[in-house]
Amino acid sequence: MSPEGAPGHDVIVVVGGQPKSIEVKTRQFLRRPTEITRWPVEMHKKGDADFFIFIELDLRTMAPTFYVLTNEQARAVHRNYEGGGNCYPPEVRKQVSPR
């Protein structure tokens, strides 16, 4: 795993002898997942990840919900703005089922 702020991706896994990079984005909520309004993603820096994992963390129970998207799926829900960009939770939830 990469330390915070390090270049590259958060996790590298090996699947079938091939390395795959994963960018992980976590946001937490107190009452309901809709409190999460965005997952910041700088595609110009992290856009070559093979997968993106978006995590909704319920702070009452510490129970996470995971959304695993391919690069193509993450790009489809990403919205650029000057200096960064976001993947928006409603669009992420429409792309894939939670795990």
PDB file of C-alpha atoms in Angstrom:
ATOM      1  CA  MET A   1       0.000   0.000   0.000  1.00  0.00           C
ATOM      2  CA  SER A   2       1.159   3.519  -0.726  1.00  0.00           C
ATOM      3  CA  PRO A   3       1.561   6.070   2.063  1.00  0.00           C
ATOM      4  CA  GLU A   4      -0.798   9.053   1.967  1.00  0.00           C
ATOM      5  CA  GLY A   5       0.210  11.605  -0.637  1.00  0.00           C
ATOM      6  CA  ALA A   6       2.531   9.199  -2.438  1.00  0.00           C
ATOM      7  CA  PRO A   7       2.447   9.170  -6.229  1.00  0.00           C
ATOM      8  CA  GLY A   8       0.761   6.177  -7.759  1.00  0.00           C
ATOM      9  CA  HIS A   9      -2.178   4.180  -6.516  1.00  0.00           C
ATOM     10  CA  ASP A  10      -3.275   3.020  -3.090  1.00  0.00           C
ATOM     11  CA  VAL A  11      -3.068  -0.737  -3.622  1.00  0.00           C
ATOM     12  CA  ILE A  12      -1.416  -3.045  -6.132  1.00  0.00           C
ATOM     13  CA  VAL A  13      -2.716  -6.597  -6.429  1.00  0.00           C
ATOM     14  CA  VAL A  14      -1.513  -9.434  -8.615  1.00  0.00           C
ATOM     15  CA  VAL A  15      -4.203 -11.325 -10.508  1.00  0.00           C
ATOM     16  CA  GLY A  16      -3.169 -14.205 -12.722  1.00  0.00           C
ATOM     17  CA  GLY A  17       0.428 -13.016 -12.576  1.00  0.00           C
ATOM     18  CA  GLN A  18      -0.509  -9.519 -13.752  1.00  0.00           C
ATOM     19  CA  PRO A  19      -0.286  -6.443 -11.493  1.00  0.00           C
ATOM     20  CA  LYS A  20      -3.475  -4.405 -11.164  1.00  0.00           C
ATOM     21  CA  SER A  21      -3.600  -0.984  -9.540  1.00  0.00           C
ATOM     22  CA  ILE A  22      -6.460   0.172  -7.335  1.00  0.00           C
ATOM     23  CA  GLU A  23      -7.311   3.711  -6.297  1.00  0.00           C
ATOM     24  CA  VAL A  24      -9.301   3.785  -3.036  1.00  0.00           C
ATOM     25  CA  LYS A  25     -11.579   6.654  -2.009  1.00  0.00           C
ATOM     26  CA  THR A  26     -13.360   6.664   1.367  1.00  0.00           C
ATOM     27  CA  ARG A  27     -16.035   8.958   2.748  1.00  0.00           C
ATOM     28  CA  GLN A  28     -17.965   8.550   5.970  1.00  0.00           C
ATOM     29  CA  PHE A  29     -21.472   9.374   7.154  1.00  0.00           C
ATOM     30  CA  LEU A  30     -23.330   9.600  10.474  1.00  0.00           C
ATOM     31  CA  ARG A  31     -26.974   8.973   9.563  1.00  0.00           C
ATOM     32  CA  ARG A  32     -27.349   7.956   5.927  1.00  0.00           C
ATOM     33  CA  PRO A  33     -25.142   7.383   2.877  1.00  0.00           C
ATOM     34  CA  THR A  34     -26.698  10.366   1.081  1.00  0.00           C
ATOM     35  CA  GLU A  35     -24.610  12.598   3.379  1.00  0.00           C
ATOM     36  CA  ILE A  36     -21.711  11.695   1.095  1.00  0.00           C
ATOM     37  CA  THR A  37     -21.837  14.187  -1.743  1.00  0.00           C
ATOM     38  CA  ARG A  38     -18.678  13.284  -3.659  1.00  0.00           C
ATOM     39  CA  TRP A  39     -15.552  11.207  -3.888  1.00  0.00           C
ATOM     40  CA  PRO A  40     -12.747  13.527  -5.052  1.00  0.00           C
ATOM     41  CA  VAL A  41     -10.719  11.963  -7.847  1.00  0.00           C
ATOM     42  CA  GLU A  42      -7.969  13.713  -9.772  1.00  0.00           C
ATOM     43  CA  MET A  43      -8.142  11.735 -13.009  1.00  0.00           C
ATOM     44  CA  HIS A  44      -5.147  13.578 -14.423  1.00  0.00           C
ATOM     45  CA  LYS A  45      -3.079  12.004 -11.600  1.00  0.00           C
ATOM     46  CA  LYS A  46      -4.915   8.764 -10.798  1.00  0.00           C
ATOM     47  CA  GLY A  47      -6.772   8.026 -14.017  1.00  0.00           C
ATOM     48  CA  ASP A  48      -4.581   5.130 -15.089  1.00  0.00           C
ATOM     49  CA  ALA A  49      -5.713   2.910 -12.176  1.00  0.00           C
ATOM     50  CA  ASP A  50      -7.175  -0.405 -13.272  1.00  0.00           C
ATOM     51  CA  PHE A  51      -9.899  -0.235 -10.613  1.00  0.00           C
ATOM     52  CA  PHE A  52     -11.439   2.295  -8.271  1.00  0.00           C
ATOM     53  CA  ILE A  53     -12.927   1.333  -4.911  1.00  0.00           C
ATOM     54  CA  PHE A  54     -15.342   3.831  -3.428  1.00  0.00           C
ATOM     55  CA  ILE A  55     -16.166   3.208   0.243  1.00  0.00           C
ATOM     56  CA  GLU A  56     -19.114   4.515   2.251  1.00  0.00           C
ATOM     57  CA  LEU A  57     -18.274   4.147   5.952  1.00  0.00           C
ATOM     58  CA  ASP A  58     -21.106   4.207   8.503  1.00  0.00           C
ATOM     59  CA  LEU A  59     -19.502   5.816  11.579  1.00  0.00           C
ATOM     60  CA  ARG A  60     -22.184   4.457  13.925  1.00  0.00           C
ATOM     61  CA  THR A  61     -21.281   0.838  13.179  1.00  0.00           C
ATOM     62  CA  MET A  62     -17.970   1.188  11.323  1.00  0.00           C
ATOM     63  CA  ALA A  63     -19.576  -0.934   8.597  1.00  0.00           C
ATOM     64  CA  PRO A  64     -18.214  -0.173   5.127  1.00  0.00           C
ATOM     65  CA  THR A  65     -20.036  -0.496   1.827  1.00  0.00           C
ATOM     66  CA  PHE A  66     -17.754  -0.987  -1.171  1.00  0.00           C
ATOM     67  CA  TYR A  67     -18.311  -0.058  -4.805  1.00  0.00           C
ATOM     68  CA  VAL A  68     -15.707  -1.545  -7.147  1.00  0.00           C
ATOM     69  CA  LEU A  69     -15.542   0.109 -10.557  1.00  0.00           C
ATOM     70  CA  THR A  70     -13.342  -0.533 -13.538  1.00  0.00           C
ATOM     71  CA  ASN A  71     -11.405   2.383 -14.970  1.00  0.00           C
ATOM     72  CA  GLU A  72     -14.006   2.747 -17.708  1.00  0.00           C
ATOM     73  CA  GLN A  73     -16.900   2.796 -15.221  1.00  0.00           C
ATOM     74  CA  ALA A  74     -15.150   5.354 -12.985  1.00  0.00           C
ATOM     75  CA  ARG A  75     -14.473   7.608 -15.958  1.00  0.00           C
ATOM     76  CA  ALA A  76     -18.151   7.396 -16.929  1.00  0.00           C
ATOM     77  CA  VAL A  77     -19.240   8.827 -13.543  1.00  0.00           C
ATOM     78  CA  HIS A  78     -16.373  11.312 -13.165  1.00  0.00           C
ATOM     79  CA  ARG A  79     -16.955  15.021 -13.635  1.00  0.00           C
ATOM     80  CA  ASN A  80     -13.978  17.286 -14.210  1.00  0.00           C
ATOM     81  CA  TYR A  81     -13.641  20.773 -12.893  1.00  0.00           C
ATOM     82  CA  GLU A  82     -10.691  23.125 -12.831  1.00  0.00           C
ATOM     83  CA  GLY A  83      -8.066  21.742 -10.445  1.00  0.00           C
ATOM     84  CA  GLY A  84      -9.693  18.364  -9.868  1.00  0.00           C
ATOM     85  CA  GLY A  85     -12.856  16.369 -10.239  1.00  0.00           C
ATOM     86  CA  ASN A  86     -15.344  14.154  -8.488  1.00  0.00           C
ATOM     87  CA  CYS A  87     -17.167  10.891  -8.818  1.00  0.00           C
ATOM     88  CA  TYR A  88     -20.664  11.446  -7.510  1.00  0.00           C
ATOM     89  CA  PRO A  89     -22.235   8.772  -5.273  1.00  0.00           C
ATOM     90  CA  PRO A  90     -25.651   8.529  -6.997  1.00  0.00           C
ATOM     91  CA  GLU A  91     -23.928   7.837 -10.304  1.00  0.00           C
ATOM     92  CA  VAL A  92     -21.496   5.352  -8.734  1.00  0.00           C
ATOM     93  CA  ARG A  93     -24.419   3.507  -7.110  1.00  0.00           C
ATOM     94  CA  LYS A  94     -26.148   3.255 -10.505  1.00  0.00           C
ATOM     95  CA  GLN A  95     -23.027   1.754 -12.128  1.00  0.00           C
ATOM     96  CA  VAL A  96     -22.456  -1.206  -9.786  1.00  0.00           C
ATOM     97  CA  SER A  97     -24.061  -3.083  -6.918  1.00  0.00           C
ATOM     98  CA  PRO A  98     -22.576  -2.553  -3.451  1.00  0.00           C
ATOM     99  CA  ARG A  99     -20.407  -5.209  -1.864  1.00  0.00           C
TER     100      ARG A  99
END
